[in-house]
Amino acid sequence: MIVRNDIQAFQETYRVLLQGYDFIYILPHLALRGQISNYTVTYPSKESISDRYTVIPHGSATLVYAYDGRGVSGNLFGPSTKPCMVGVSANQSHMLLIIEFQPAGLFAFTGIEQKELTDRIIPFEMINAALNRFILETLESAASLEELIGLLDGRLLESLSAASPSELKLATKLMIERAGNISCKELSAAVYYSQRHLNRIFENYVGMNTKTFSRMVRINRAIRLMQDPQCSITCVSHESGFYDLSHFIHDFKSVCGMTPQAYRNNMSDFYSEIAKF
């Protein structure tokens, strides 16, 4: 089992997205970046994680492994459209491993229609027992963070089994490039699919329709902007493409369950992925 000091000893610095004393965000192998956004390893403390540690909705699946000093458990958080508490705290968990998927990324490893998993929390052993067992064993046996990430990369590359349509990849790429400010009609024209068929593809591979996913992209763009304390809520609203501040506050609250200012005041209570949007 790796320890906190392994975070600072991680050698592949070109893969590090963000790093602190007790956490690290790491890019996956280049060949996995279409399916996985990042790996996160963190050692919770009362200062860095609260009992209300919550995954912010971002339209993708999240795999969370928690080590409590006695054993490791893994839960899959399906593609999310609403905030969901992780269910761990600094008092309960010694370490967390989080695998953050790209839109439609989980489908590549499971072949399961994502609309069946949307906003659900499921033990990962019920989704892919063999992969779950490998991750559990690797977490317990890895002697370093490099070894852990290398083994995860290798097994996940071997586990790729299902591809999503190229039109879907183009549509999600356009959404992200436009920060969610693109209509279903424009997307439909760009990929030469009817709006109805495009929505069906999004529901099957991403877990939600185009309008909902677009909203997730816009809100997550706003969340990233809010990491800058110099950027006011009004500025965040404008930069995220909202018509006015009241519309931004309304949409933010409908997705995250709180106002933008409430989120900013309690950012340490939330996990929001950092590589995708």
CSV table of N, CA and C in Angstrom, one decimal, residues 7-170:
chain,number,residue,atom,x,y,z
A,7,ILE,N,3.4,10.7,-2.9
A,7,ILE,CA,2.9,11.8,-3.7
A,7,ILE,C,4.1,12.7,-4.1
A,8,GLN,N,4.9,13.1,-3.1
A,8,GLN,CA,6.0,14.0,-3.4
A,8,GLN,C,7.1,13.3,-4.2
A,9,ALA,N,7.1,11.9,-4.1
A,9,ALA,CA,8.2,11.2,-4.8
A,9,ALA,C,7.9,10.8,-6.2
A,10,PHE,N,6.7,11.1,-6.6
A,10,PHE,CA,6.2,10.7,-8.0
A,10,PHE,C,7.1,11.3,-9.0
A,11,GLN,N,7.7,10.5,-9.9
A,11,GLN,CA,8.7,10.9,-10.8
A,11,GLN,C,8.2,11.5,-12.1
A,12,GLU,N,7.1,11.0,-12.6
A,12,GLU,CA,6.6,11.4,-13.9
A,12,GLU,C,5.9,12.7,-13.9
A,13,THR,N,6.6,13.7,-13.6
A,13,THR,CA,6.0,15.1,-13.3
A,13,THR,C,5.3,15.6,-14.5
A,14,TYR,N,5.6,15.2,-15.7
A,14,TYR,CA,4.9,15.6,-16.9
A,14,TYR,C,3.5,15.2,-17.0
A,15,ARG,N,3.1,14.2,-16.1
A,15,ARG,CA,1.7,13.7,-16.1
A,15,ARG,C,0.9,14.4,-15.0
A,16,VAL,N,1.6,15.2,-14.1
A,16,VAL,CA,0.9,15.8,-13.0
A,16,VAL,C,0.1,17.0,-13.4
A,17,LEU,N,-1.2,17.0,-13.1
A,17,LEU,CA,-2.1,18.1,-13.3
A,17,LEU,C,-2.1,19.1,-12.2
A,18,LEU,N,-2.1,18.5,-11.0
A,18,LEU,CA,-2.1,19.4,-9.8
A,18,LEU,C,-1.6,18.5,-8.6
A,19,GLN,N,-0.9,19.2,-7.7
A,19,GLN,CA,-0.3,18.4,-6.6
A,19,GLN,C,-0.2,19.2,-5.4
A,20,GLY,N,-0.4,18.6,-4.2
A,20,GLY,CA,-0.3,19.2,-2.9
A,20,GLY,C,0.4,18.3,-2.0
A,21,TYR,N,0.4,18.6,-0.7
A,21,TYR,CA,1.0,17.8,0.3
A,21,TYR,C,0.3,16.4,0.4
A,22,ASP,N,-1.0,16.4,0.3
A,22,ASP,CA,-1.7,15.2,0.6
A,22,ASP,C,-2.6,14.8,-0.6
A,23,PHE,N,-2.4,15.3,-1.8
A,23,PHE,CA,-3.2,14.9,-3.0
A,23,PHE,C,-2.4,15.1,-4.3
A,24,ILE,N,-2.8,14.4,-5.3
A,24,ILE,CA,-2.1,14.5,-6.6
A,24,ILE,C,-3.2,14.1,-7.7
A,25,TYR,N,-3.2,14.9,-8.8
A,25,TYR,CA,-4.0,14.6,-9.9
A,25,TYR,C,-3.1,14.2,-11.1
A,26,ILE,N,-3.3,13.0,-11.6
A,26,ILE,CA,-2.3,12.5,-12.6
A,26,ILE,C,-3.1,12.1,-13.9
A,27,LEU,N,-2.5,12.5,-15.0
A,27,LEU,CA,-3.1,12.1,-16.3
A,27,LEU,C,-2.8,10.6,-16.6
A,28,PRO,N,-3.8,10.0,-17.2
A,28,PRO,CA,-3.6,8.6,-17.6
A,28,PRO,C,-2.6,8.4,-18.8
A,29,HIS,N,-2.3,7.2,-19.1
A,29,HIS,CA,-1.5,6.9,-20.3
A,29,HIS,C,-2.2,7.6,-21.5
A,30,LEU,N,-1.3,8.1,-22.4
A,30,LEU,CA,-1.8,8.8,-23.6
A,30,LEU,C,-2.9,8.1,-24.3
A,31,ALA,N,-2.8,6.8,-24.4
A,31,ALA,CA,-3.8,6.0,-25.2
A,31,ALA,C,-5.2,5.9,-24.4
A,32,LEU,N,-5.2,6.3,-23.2
A,32,LEU,CA,-6.4,6.2,-22.4
A,32,LEU,C,-7.1,7.6,-22.2
A,33,ARG,N,-6.6,8.6,-22.7
A,33,ARG,CA,-7.1,10.0,-22.4
A,33,ARG,C,-8.4,10.3,-23.1
A,34,GLY,N,-8.8,9.4,-24.1
A,34,GLY,CA,-10.1,9.6,-24.6
A,34,GLY,C,-11.2,9.0,-23.7
A,35,GLN,N,-10.8,8.1,-22.8
A,35,GLN,CA,-11.7,7.4,-21.9
A,35,GLN,C,-11.6,7.9,-20.4
A,36,ILE,N,-10.4,8.3,-20.0
A,36,ILE,CA,-10.2,8.6,-18.6
A,36,ILE,C,-9.6,10.1,-18.6
A,37,SER,N,-10.2,10.9,-17.7
A,37,SER,CA,-9.8,12.3,-17.5
A,37,SER,C,-8.5,12.3,-16.7
A,38,ASN,N,-8.6,11.7,-15.5
A,38,ASN,CA,-7.4,11.7,-14.6
A,38,ASN,C,-7.6,10.7,-13.5
A,39,TYR,N,-6.5,10.4,-12.8
A,39,TYR,CA,-6.5,9.7,-11.6
A,39,TYR,C,-6.2,10.7,-10.5
A,40,THR,N,-6.9,10.5,-9.3
A,40,THR,CA,-6.6,11.3,-8.2
A,40,THR,C,-6.3,10.4,-7.0
A,41,VAL,N,-5.2,10.7,-6.3
A,41,VAL,CA,-4.9,10.0,-5.1
A,41,VAL,C,-4.8,11.0,-4.0
A,42,THR,N,-5.5,10.8,-2.9
A,42,THR,CA,-5.5,11.8,-1.8
A,42,THR,C,-5.6,11.1,-0.4
A,43,TYR,N,-5.0,11.7,0.5
A,43,TYR,CA,-5.0,11.2,1.9
A,43,TYR,C,-5.8,12.2,2.7
A,44,PRO,N,-7.0,11.9,3.0
A,44,PRO,CA,-7.9,12.8,3.7
A,44,PRO,C,-7.4,13.3,5.0
A,45,SER,N,-7.6,14.5,5.3
A,45,SER,CA,-7.4,15.1,6.7
A,45,SER,C,-8.6,15.9,7.0
A,46,LYS,N,-8.8,16.3,8.2
A,46,LYS,CA,-10.0,17.1,8.6
A,46,LYS,C,-9.9,18.5,7.9
A,47,GLU,N,-8.7,18.9,7.6
A,47,GLU,CA,-8.5,20.2,7.0
A,47,GLU,C,-8.9,20.1,5.5
A,48,SER,N,-8.6,19.0,4.8
A,48,SER,CA,-8.8,18.9,3.4
A,48,SER,C,-10.1,18.2,2.9
A,49,ILE,N,-10.8,17.5,3.8
A,49,ILE,CA,-12.0,16.8,3.4
A,49,ILE,C,-12.9,16.7,4.6
A,50,SER,N,-14.2,17.0,4.3
A,50,SER,CA,-15.2,17.0,5.4
A,50,SER,C,-16.1,15.8,5.3
A,51,ASP,N,-16.9,15.6,6.3
A,51,ASP,CA,-17.9,14.5,6.2
A,51,ASP,C,-18.9,14.7,5.1
A,52,ARG,N,-18.9,15.9,4.5
A,52,ARG,CA,-19.8,16.2,3.4
A,52,ARG,C,-19.1,16.2,2.0
A,53,TYR,N,-18.0,15.5,1.9
A,53,TYR,CA,-17.2,15.5,0.7
A,53,TYR,C,-18.1,15.0,-0.5
A,54,THR,N,-18.3,15.9,-1.5
A,54,THR,CA,-19.3,15.7,-2.5
A,54,THR,C,-18.7,15.8,-3.9
A,55,VAL,N,-19.2,14.8,-4.8
A,55,VAL,CA,-18.8,14.9,-6.2
A,55,VAL,C,-19.7,15.8,-6.9
A,56,ILE,N,-19.1,16.9,-7.5
A,56,ILE,CA,-19.9,17.9,-8.3
A,56,ILE,C,-20.4,17.2,-9.6
A,57,PRO,N,-21.6,17.4,-10.0
A,57,PRO,CA,-22.1,16.8,-11.2
A,57,PRO,C,-21.3,17.3,-12.4
A,58,HIS,N,-20.9,16.4,-13.3
A,58,HIS,CA,-20.1,16.8,-14.5
A,58,HIS,C,-20.4,15.9,-15.7
A,59,GLY,N,-21.5,15.1,-15.6
A,59,GLY,CA,-21.9,14.4,-16.8
A,59,GLY,C,-21.1,13.1,-17.1
A,60,SER,N,-20.2,12.7,-16.2
A,60,SER,CA,-19.4,11.5,-16.4
A,60,SER,C,-19.4,10.7,-15.2
A,61,ALA,N,-18.9,9.4,-15.4
A,61,ALA,CA,-18.8,8.5,-14.3
A,61,ALA,C,-17.5,8.7,-13.5
A,62,THR,N,-17.6,8.3,-12.2
A,62,THR,CA,-16.4,8.4,-11.3
A,62,THR,C,-16.3,7.2,-10.5
A,63,LEU,N,-15.1,6.6,-10.4
A,63,LEU,CA,-14.9,5.4,-9.7
A,63,LEU,C,-14.0,5.8,-8.5
A,64,VAL,N,-14.5,5.4,-7.3
A,64,VAL,CA,-13.9,5.8,-6.0
A,64,VAL,C,-13.5,4.6,-5.2
A,65,TYR,N,-12.3,4.5,-4.8
A,65,TYR,CA,-11.8,3.4,-3.9
A,65,TYR,C,-11.3,4.1,-2.6
A,66,ALA,N,-11.8,3.6,-1.5
A,66,ALA,CA,-11.5,4.1,-0.2
A,66,ALA,C,-10.8,3.0,0.7
A,67,TYR,N,-9.7,3.4,1.3
A,67,TYR,CA,-9.0,2.5,2.2
A,67,TYR,C,-9.2,3.1,3.6
A,68,ASP,N,-9.7,2.2,4.5
A,68,ASP,CA,-10.0,2.7,5.8
A,68,ASP,C,-9.1,2.1,6.9
A,69,GLY,N,-8.0,1.6,6.5
A,69,GLY,CA,-7.0,1.0,7.4
A,69,GLY,C,-7.2,-0.5,7.6
A,70,ARG,N,-8.4,-1.0,7.2
A,70,ARG,CA,-8.7,-2.4,7.3
A,70,ARG,C,-8.8,-3.1,6.0
A,71,GLY,N,-9.3,-2.4,5.0
A,71,GLY,CA,-9.6,-2.9,3.7
A,71,GLY,C,-10.0,-1.8,2.7
A,72,VAL,N,-10.1,-2.2,1.4
A,72,VAL,CA,-10.4,-1.2,0.4
A,72,VAL,C,-11.8,-1.6,-0.2
A,73,SER,N,-12.6,-0.6,-0.5
A,73,SER,CA,-13.9,-0.8,-1.1
A,73,SER,C,-14.0,0.2,-2.3
A,74,GLY,N,-14.7,-0.3,-3.4
A,74,GLY,CA,-14.8,0.5,-4.6
A,74,GLY,C,-16.2,0.7,-5.0
A,75,ASN,N,-16.6,2.0,-5.2
A,75,ASN,CA,-18.0,2.3,-5.7
A,75,ASN,C,-17.9,3.1,-6.9
A,76,LEU,N,-18.8,2.8,-7.8
A,76,LEU,CA,-19.0,3.5,-9.1
A,76,LEU,C,-20.1,4.5,-8.9
A,77,PHE,N,-19.8,5.8,-9.2
A,77,PHE,CA,-20.8,6.8,-9.3
A,77,PHE,C,-21.1,7.0,-10.7
A,78,GLY,N,-22.3,6.7,-11.1
A,78,GLY,CA,-22.7,6.7,-12.5
A,78,GLY,C,-22.6,8.1,-13.1
A,79,PRO,N,-22.8,8.3,-14.4
A,79,PRO,CA,-22.8,9.7,-15.0
A,79,PRO,C,-23.7,10.6,-14.1
A,80,SER,N,-23.2,11.7,-13.7
A,80,SER,CA,-23.9,12.5,-12.7
A,80,SER,C,-24.5,13.7,-13.3
A,81,THR,N,-25.7,14.0,-12.8
A,81,THR,CA,-26.5,15.2,-13.2
A,81,THR,C,-26.8,16.0,-11.9
A,82,LYS,N,-26.5,15.5,-10.8
A,82,LYS,CA,-26.7,16.1,-9.5
A,82,LYS,C,-25.6,15.8,-8.5
A,83,PRO,N,-25.4,16.6,-7.5
A,83,PRO,CA,-24.3,16.4,-6.6
A,83,PRO,C,-24.5,15.1,-5.8
A,84,CYS,N,-23.5,14.4,-5.4
A,84,CYS,CA,-23.6,13.2,-4.7
A,84,CYS,C,-22.5,13.1,-3.7
A,85,MET,N,-22.8,12.9,-2.4
A,85,MET,CA,-21.9,12.7,-1.3
A,85,MET,C,-21.1,11.4,-1.5
A,86,VAL,N,-19.8,11.5,-1.4
A,86,VAL,CA,-18.9,10.3,-1.5
A,86,VAL,C,-19.2,9.3,-0.4
A,87,GLY,N,-19.6,9.8,0.8
A,87,GLY,CA,-19.9,8.8,1.9
A,87,GLY,C,-18.6,8.4,2.7
A,88,VAL,N,-17.5,9.2,2.6
A,88,VAL,CA,-16.4,8.9,3.4
A,88,VAL,C,-16.0,10.2,4.1
A,89,SER,N,-15.1,10.1,5.1
A,89,SER,CA,-14.6,11.3,5.8
A,89,SER,C,-13.2,11.1,6.2
A,90,ALA,N,-12.6,12.1,6.7
A,90,ALA,CA,-11.2,12.0,7.1
A,90,ALA,C,-11.1,11.1,8.3
A,91,ASN,N,-12.2,10.9,9.1
A,91,ASN,CA,-12.1,10.0,10.2
A,91,ASN,C,-12.2,8.5,9.8
A,92,GLN,N,-12.8,8.3,8.6
A,92,GLN,CA,-13.0,6.9,8.1
A,92,GLN,C,-12.0,6.4,7.1
A,93,SER,N,-11.5,7.3,6.2
A,93,SER,CA,-10.6,6.9,5.1
A,93,SER,C,-9.2,7.3,5.3
A,94,HIS,N,-8.3,6.4,5.1
A,94,HIS,CA,-6.9,6.7,5.1
A,94,HIS,C,-6.4,7.2,3.8
A,95,MET,N,-7.0,6.7,2.7
A,95,MET,CA,-6.6,7.0,1.3
A,95,MET,C,-7.8,6.9,0.4
A,96,LEU,N,-7.8,7.8,-0.6
A,96,LEU,CA,-8.8,7.6,-1.7
A,96,LEU,C,-8.1,7.6,-3.0
A,97,LEU,N,-8.5,6.7,-3.9
A,97,LEU,CA,-8.1,6.6,-5.3
A,97,LEU,C,-9.4,6.9,-6.1
A,98,ILE,N,-9.3,7.9,-6.9
A,98,ILE,CA,-10.5,8.3,-7.8
A,98,ILE,C,-10.0,8.2,-9.2
A,99,ILE,N,-10.9,7.5,-10.0
A,99,ILE,CA,-10.6,7.4,-11.4
A,99,ILE,C,-11.8,8.1,-12.1
A,100,GLU,N,-11.4,9.2,-12.7
A,100,GLU,CA,-12.4,10.1,-13.4
A,100,GLU,C,-12.5,9.8,-14.8
A,101,PHE,N,-13.7,9.4,-15.3
A,101,PHE,CA,-13.9,9.1,-16.7
A,101,PHE,C,-14.2,10.3,-17.5
A,102,GLN,N,-13.9,10.2,-18.8
A,102,GLN,CA,-14.4,11.2,-19.8
A,102,GLN,C,-15.8,10.9,-20.1
A,103,PRO,N,-16.5,11.8,-20.8
A,103,PRO,CA,-17.9,11.5,-21.3
A,103,PRO,C,-17.9,10.3,-22.2
A,104,ALA,N,-18.7,9.3,-21.9
A,104,ALA,CA,-18.8,8.0,-22.6
A,104,ALA,C,-17.6,7.1,-22.3
A,105,GLY,N,-16.7,7.6,-21.4
A,105,GLY,CA,-15.5,6.8,-21.2
A,105,GLY,C,-15.8,5.5,-20.5
A,106,LEU,N,-16.7,5.4,-19.6
A,106,LEU,CA,-16.9,4.2,-18.8
A,106,LEU,C,-17.5,3.1,-19.8
A,107,PHE,N,-18.3,3.5,-20.8
A,107,PHE,CA,-18.8,2.6,-21.7
A,107,PHE,C,-17.7,1.7,-22.4
A,108,ALA,N,-16.6,2.3,-22.6
A,108,ALA,CA,-15.5,1.6,-23.3
A,108,ALA,C,-15.0,0.4,-22.6
A,109,PHE,N,-15.2,0.4,-21.2
A,109,PHE,CA,-14.7,-0.7,-20.4
A,109,PHE,C,-15.8,-1.6,-20.0
A,110,THR,N,-17.1,-1.2,-20.2
A,110,THR,CA,-18.2,-2.1,-19.7
A,110,THR,C,-19.2,-2.5,-20.8
A,111,GLY,N,-19.3,-1.6,-21.8
A,111,GLY,CA,-20.3,-1.9,-22.8
A,111,GLY,C,-21.8,-1.7,-22.3
A,112,ILE,N,-21.9,-1.1,-21.1
A,112,ILE,CA,-23.3,-0.9,-20.5
A,112,ILE,C,-23.8,0.4,-21.0
A,113,GLU,N,-25.1,0.4,-21.4
A,113,GLU,CA,-25.7,1.7,-21.7
A,113,GLU,C,-25.7,2.6,-20.5
A,114,GLN,N,-25.2,3.8,-20.7
A,114,GLN,CA,-24.9,4.6,-19.5
A,114,GLN,C,-26.2,5.2,-18.9
A,115,LYS,N,-27.3,5.2,-19.6
A,115,LYS,CA,-28.6,5.7,-19.0
A,115,LYS,C,-29.0,4.8,-17.9
A,116,GLU,N,-28.5,3.5,-17.9
A,116,GLU,CA,-28.9,2.6,-16.8
A,116,GLU,C,-28.1,3.0,-15.5
A,117,LEU,N,-27.0,3.7,-15.6
A,117,LEU,CA,-26.2,4.0,-14.5
A,117,LEU,C,-26.3,5.5,-14.0
A,118,THR,N,-27.0,6.3,-14.8
A,118,THR,CA,-27.0,7.8,-14.4
A,118,THR,C,-27.5,8.0,-13.0
A,119,ASP,N,-26.7,8.8,-12.3
A,119,ASP,CA,-27.0,9.2,-10.9
A,119,ASP,C,-27.3,8.0,-9.9
A,120,ARG,N,-26.6,6.9,-10.2
A,120,ARG,CA,-26.6,5.7,-9.3
A,120,ARG,C,-25.2,5.5,-8.7
A,121,ILE,N,-25.2,4.9,-7.5
A,121,ILE,CA,-24.0,4.5,-6.8
A,121,ILE,C,-24.1,3.0,-6.7
A,122,ILE,N,-23.1,2.3,-7.3
A,122,ILE,CA,-23.1,0.9,-7.4
A,122,ILE,C,-21.7,0.3,-7.0
A,123,PRO,N,-21.7,-0.7,-6.2
A,123,PRO,CA,-20.4,-1.4,-5.9
A,123,PRO,C,-19.8,-1.8,-7.3
A,124,PHE,N,-18.5,-1.5,-7.5
A,124,PHE,CA,-17.9,-1.7,-8.8
A,124,PHE,C,-17.8,-3.2,-9.2
A,125,GLU,N,-17.8,-4.0,-8.1
A,125,GLU,CA,-17.7,-5.5,-8.4
A,125,GLU,C,-19.0,-6.0,-9.1
A,126,MET,N,-20.1,-5.2,-9.0
A,126,MET,CA,-21.3,-5.6,-9.7
A,126,MET,C,-21.2,-5.2,-11.2
A,127,ILE,N,-20.3,-4.3,-11.5
A,127,ILE,CA,-20.2,-3.8,-12.9
A,127,ILE,C,-19.1,-4.6,-13.6
A,128,ASN,N,-18.0,-4.8,-13.0
A,128,ASN,CA,-16.8,-5.5,-13.6
A,128,ASN,C,-16.0,-6.1,-12.5
A,129,ALA,N,-16.4,-7.4,-12.2
A,129,ALA,CA,-15.8,-8.0,-11.0
A,129,ALA,C,-14.3,-8.3,-11.2
A,130,ALA,N,-13.9,-8.6,-12.4
A,130,ALA,CA,-12.5,-8.9,-12.6
A,130,ALA,C,-11.6,-7.7,-12.5
A,131,LEU,N,-12.1,-6.6,-13.1
A,131,LEU,CA,-11.3,-5.3,-13.0
A,131,LEU,C,-11.3,-4.8,-11.6
A,132,ASN,N,-12.4,-4.9,-10.9
A,132,ASN,CA,-12.5,-4.5,-9.5
A,132,ASN,C,-11.5,-5.2,-8.7
A,133,ARG,N,-11.4,-6.5,-8.8
A,133,ARG,CA,-10.5,-7.3,-8.1
A,133,ARG,C,-9.1,-6.9,-8.3
A,134,PHE,N,-8.8,-6.7,-9.6
A,134,PHE,CA,-7.4,-6.2,-10.0
A,134,PHE,C,-7.1,-4.9,-9.3
A,135,ILE,N,-8.0,-4.0,-9.3
A,135,ILE,CA,-7.7,-2.7,-8.7
A,135,ILE,C,-7.5,-2.8,-7.2
A,136,LEU,N,-8.3,-3.6,-6.5
A,136,LEU,CA,-8.2,-3.9,-5.1
A,136,LEU,C,-6.8,-4.5,-4.8
A,137,GLU,N,-6.4,-5.5,-5.5
A,137,GLU,CA,-5.2,-6.2,-5.3
A,137,GLU,C,-4.0,-5.2,-5.6
A,138,THR,N,-4.1,-4.4,-6.6
A,138,THR,CA,-3.0,-3.5,-7.0
A,138,THR,C,-2.9,-2.4,-5.9
A,139,LEU,N,-4.0,-1.9,-5.4
A,139,LEU,CA,-3.9,-0.9,-4.3
A,139,LEU,C,-3.2,-1.5,-3.1
A,140,GLU,N,-3.4,-2.7,-2.8
A,140,GLU,CA,-2.8,-3.3,-1.6
A,140,GLU,C,-1.3,-3.7,-1.8
A,141,SER,N,-1.0,-4.0,-3.0
A,141,SER,CA,0.4,-4.6,-3.3
A,141,SER,C,1.4,-3.5,-3.8
A,142,ALA,N,0.9,-2.5,-4.5
A,142,ALA,CA,1.8,-1.5,-5.1
A,142,ALA,C,2.8,-0.9,-4.1
A,143,ALA,N,4.1,-0.9,-4.5
A,143,ALA,CA,5.1,-0.4,-3.6
A,143,ALA,C,5.4,1.1,-3.8
A,144,SER,N,4.9,1.7,-4.9
A,144,SER,CA,5.1,3.1,-5.1
A,144,SER,C,3.9,3.6,-6.0
A,145,LEU,N,3.8,4.9,-6.0
A,145,LEU,CA,2.8,5.5,-6.8
A,145,LEU,C,3.0,5.3,-8.3
A,146,GLU,N,4.3,5.3,-8.8
A,146,GLU,CA,4.6,5.0,-10.2
A,146,GLU,C,4.1,3.6,-10.5
A,147,GLU,N,4.3,2.6,-9.6
A,147,GLU,CA,3.9,1.2,-9.8
A,147,GLU,C,2.4,1.2,-9.9
A,148,LEU,N,1.7,1.8,-9.0
A,148,LEU,CA,0.3,1.8,-9.0
A,148,LEU,C,-0.3,2.3,-10.3
A,149,ILE,N,0.2,3.5,-10.7
A,149,ILE,CA,-0.4,4.1,-11.9
A,149,ILE,C,0.0,3.3,-13.1
A,150,GLY,N,1.2,2.8,-13.2
A,150,GLY,CA,1.6,2.0,-14.3
A,150,GLY,C,0.8,0.7,-14.5
A,151,LEU,N,0.5,0.1,-13.4
A,151,LEU,CA,-0.3,-1.1,-13.4
A,151,LEU,C,-1.8,-0.8,-13.8
A,152,LEU,N,-2.3,0.3,-13.3
A,152,LEU,CA,-3.7,0.7,-13.6
A,152,LEU,C,-3.7,1.0,-15.1
A,153,ASP,N,-2.8,1.8,-15.6
A,153,ASP,CA,-2.7,2.1,-17.1
A,153,ASP,C,-2.7,0.8,-17.9
A,154,GLY,N,-1.9,-0.2,-17.5
A,154,GLY,CA,-1.8,-1.4,-18.3
A,154,GLY,C,-3.0,-2.2,-18.3
A,155,ARG,N,-3.7,-2.4,-17.1
A,155,ARG,CA,-4.9,-3.2,-17.1
A,155,ARG,C,-6.0,-2.5,-17.8
A,156,LEU,N,-6.1,-1.2,-17.6
A,156,LEU,CA,-7.2,-0.5,-18.3
A,156,LEU,C,-7.1,-0.5,-19.8
A,157,LEU,N,-5.9,-0.4,-20.3
A,157,LEU,CA,-5.6,-0.5,-21.7
A,157,LEU,C,-6.1,-1.9,-22.2
A,158,GLU,N,-5.8,-2.9,-21.4
A,158,GLU,CA,-6.2,-4.3,-21.8
A,158,GLU,C,-7.8,-4.4,-21.7
A,159,SER,N,-8.4,-3.6,-20.9
A,159,SER,CA,-9.8,-3.8,-20.7
A,159,SER,C,-10.7,-3.0,-21.7
A,160,LEU,N,-10.1,-2.2,-22.5
A,160,LEU,CA,-10.9,-1.5,-23.5
A,160,LEU,C,-11.5,-2.5,-24.5
A,161,SER,N,-12.9,-2.4,-24.6
A,161,SER,CA,-13.6,-3.4,-25.3
A,161,SER,C,-14.7,-2.9,-26.2
A,162,ALA,N,-15.1,-1.7,-26.0
A,162,ALA,CA,-16.3,-1.1,-26.7
A,162,ALA,C,-16.0,0.3,-27.1
A,163,ALA,N,-16.3,0.6,-28.4
A,163,ALA,CA,-16.0,2.0,-28.9
A,163,ALA,C,-17.3,2.7,-29.0
A,164,SER,N,-17.3,4.0,-28.9
A,164,SER,CA,-18.4,4.9,-29.1
A,164,SER,C,-18.3,5.5,-30.5
A,165,PRO,N,-19.4,6.0,-31.0
A,165,PRO,CA,-19.4,6.5,-32.4
A,165,PRO,C,-18.5,7.8,-32.5
A,166,SER,N,-17.9,7.9,-33.6
A,166,SER,CA,-17.0,9.0,-33.9
A,166,SER,C,-17.8,10.3,-33.8
A,167,GLU,N,-19.1,10.3,-34.3
A,167,GLU,CA,-20.0,11.4,-34.2
A,167,GLU,C,-20.2,11.9,-32.8
A,168,LEU,N,-20.3,11.0,-31.9
A,168,LEU,CA,-20.4,11.4,-30.5
A,168,LEU,C,-19.2,12.1,-30.0
A,169,LYS,N,-18.0,11.6,-30.3
A,169,LYS,CA,-16.8,12.2,-29.9
A,169,LYS,C,-16.7,13.6,-30.5
A,170,LEU,N,-17.1,13.8,-31.7
A,170,LEU,CA,-17.1,15.1,-32.3
A,170,LEU,C,-18.0,16.1,-31.6
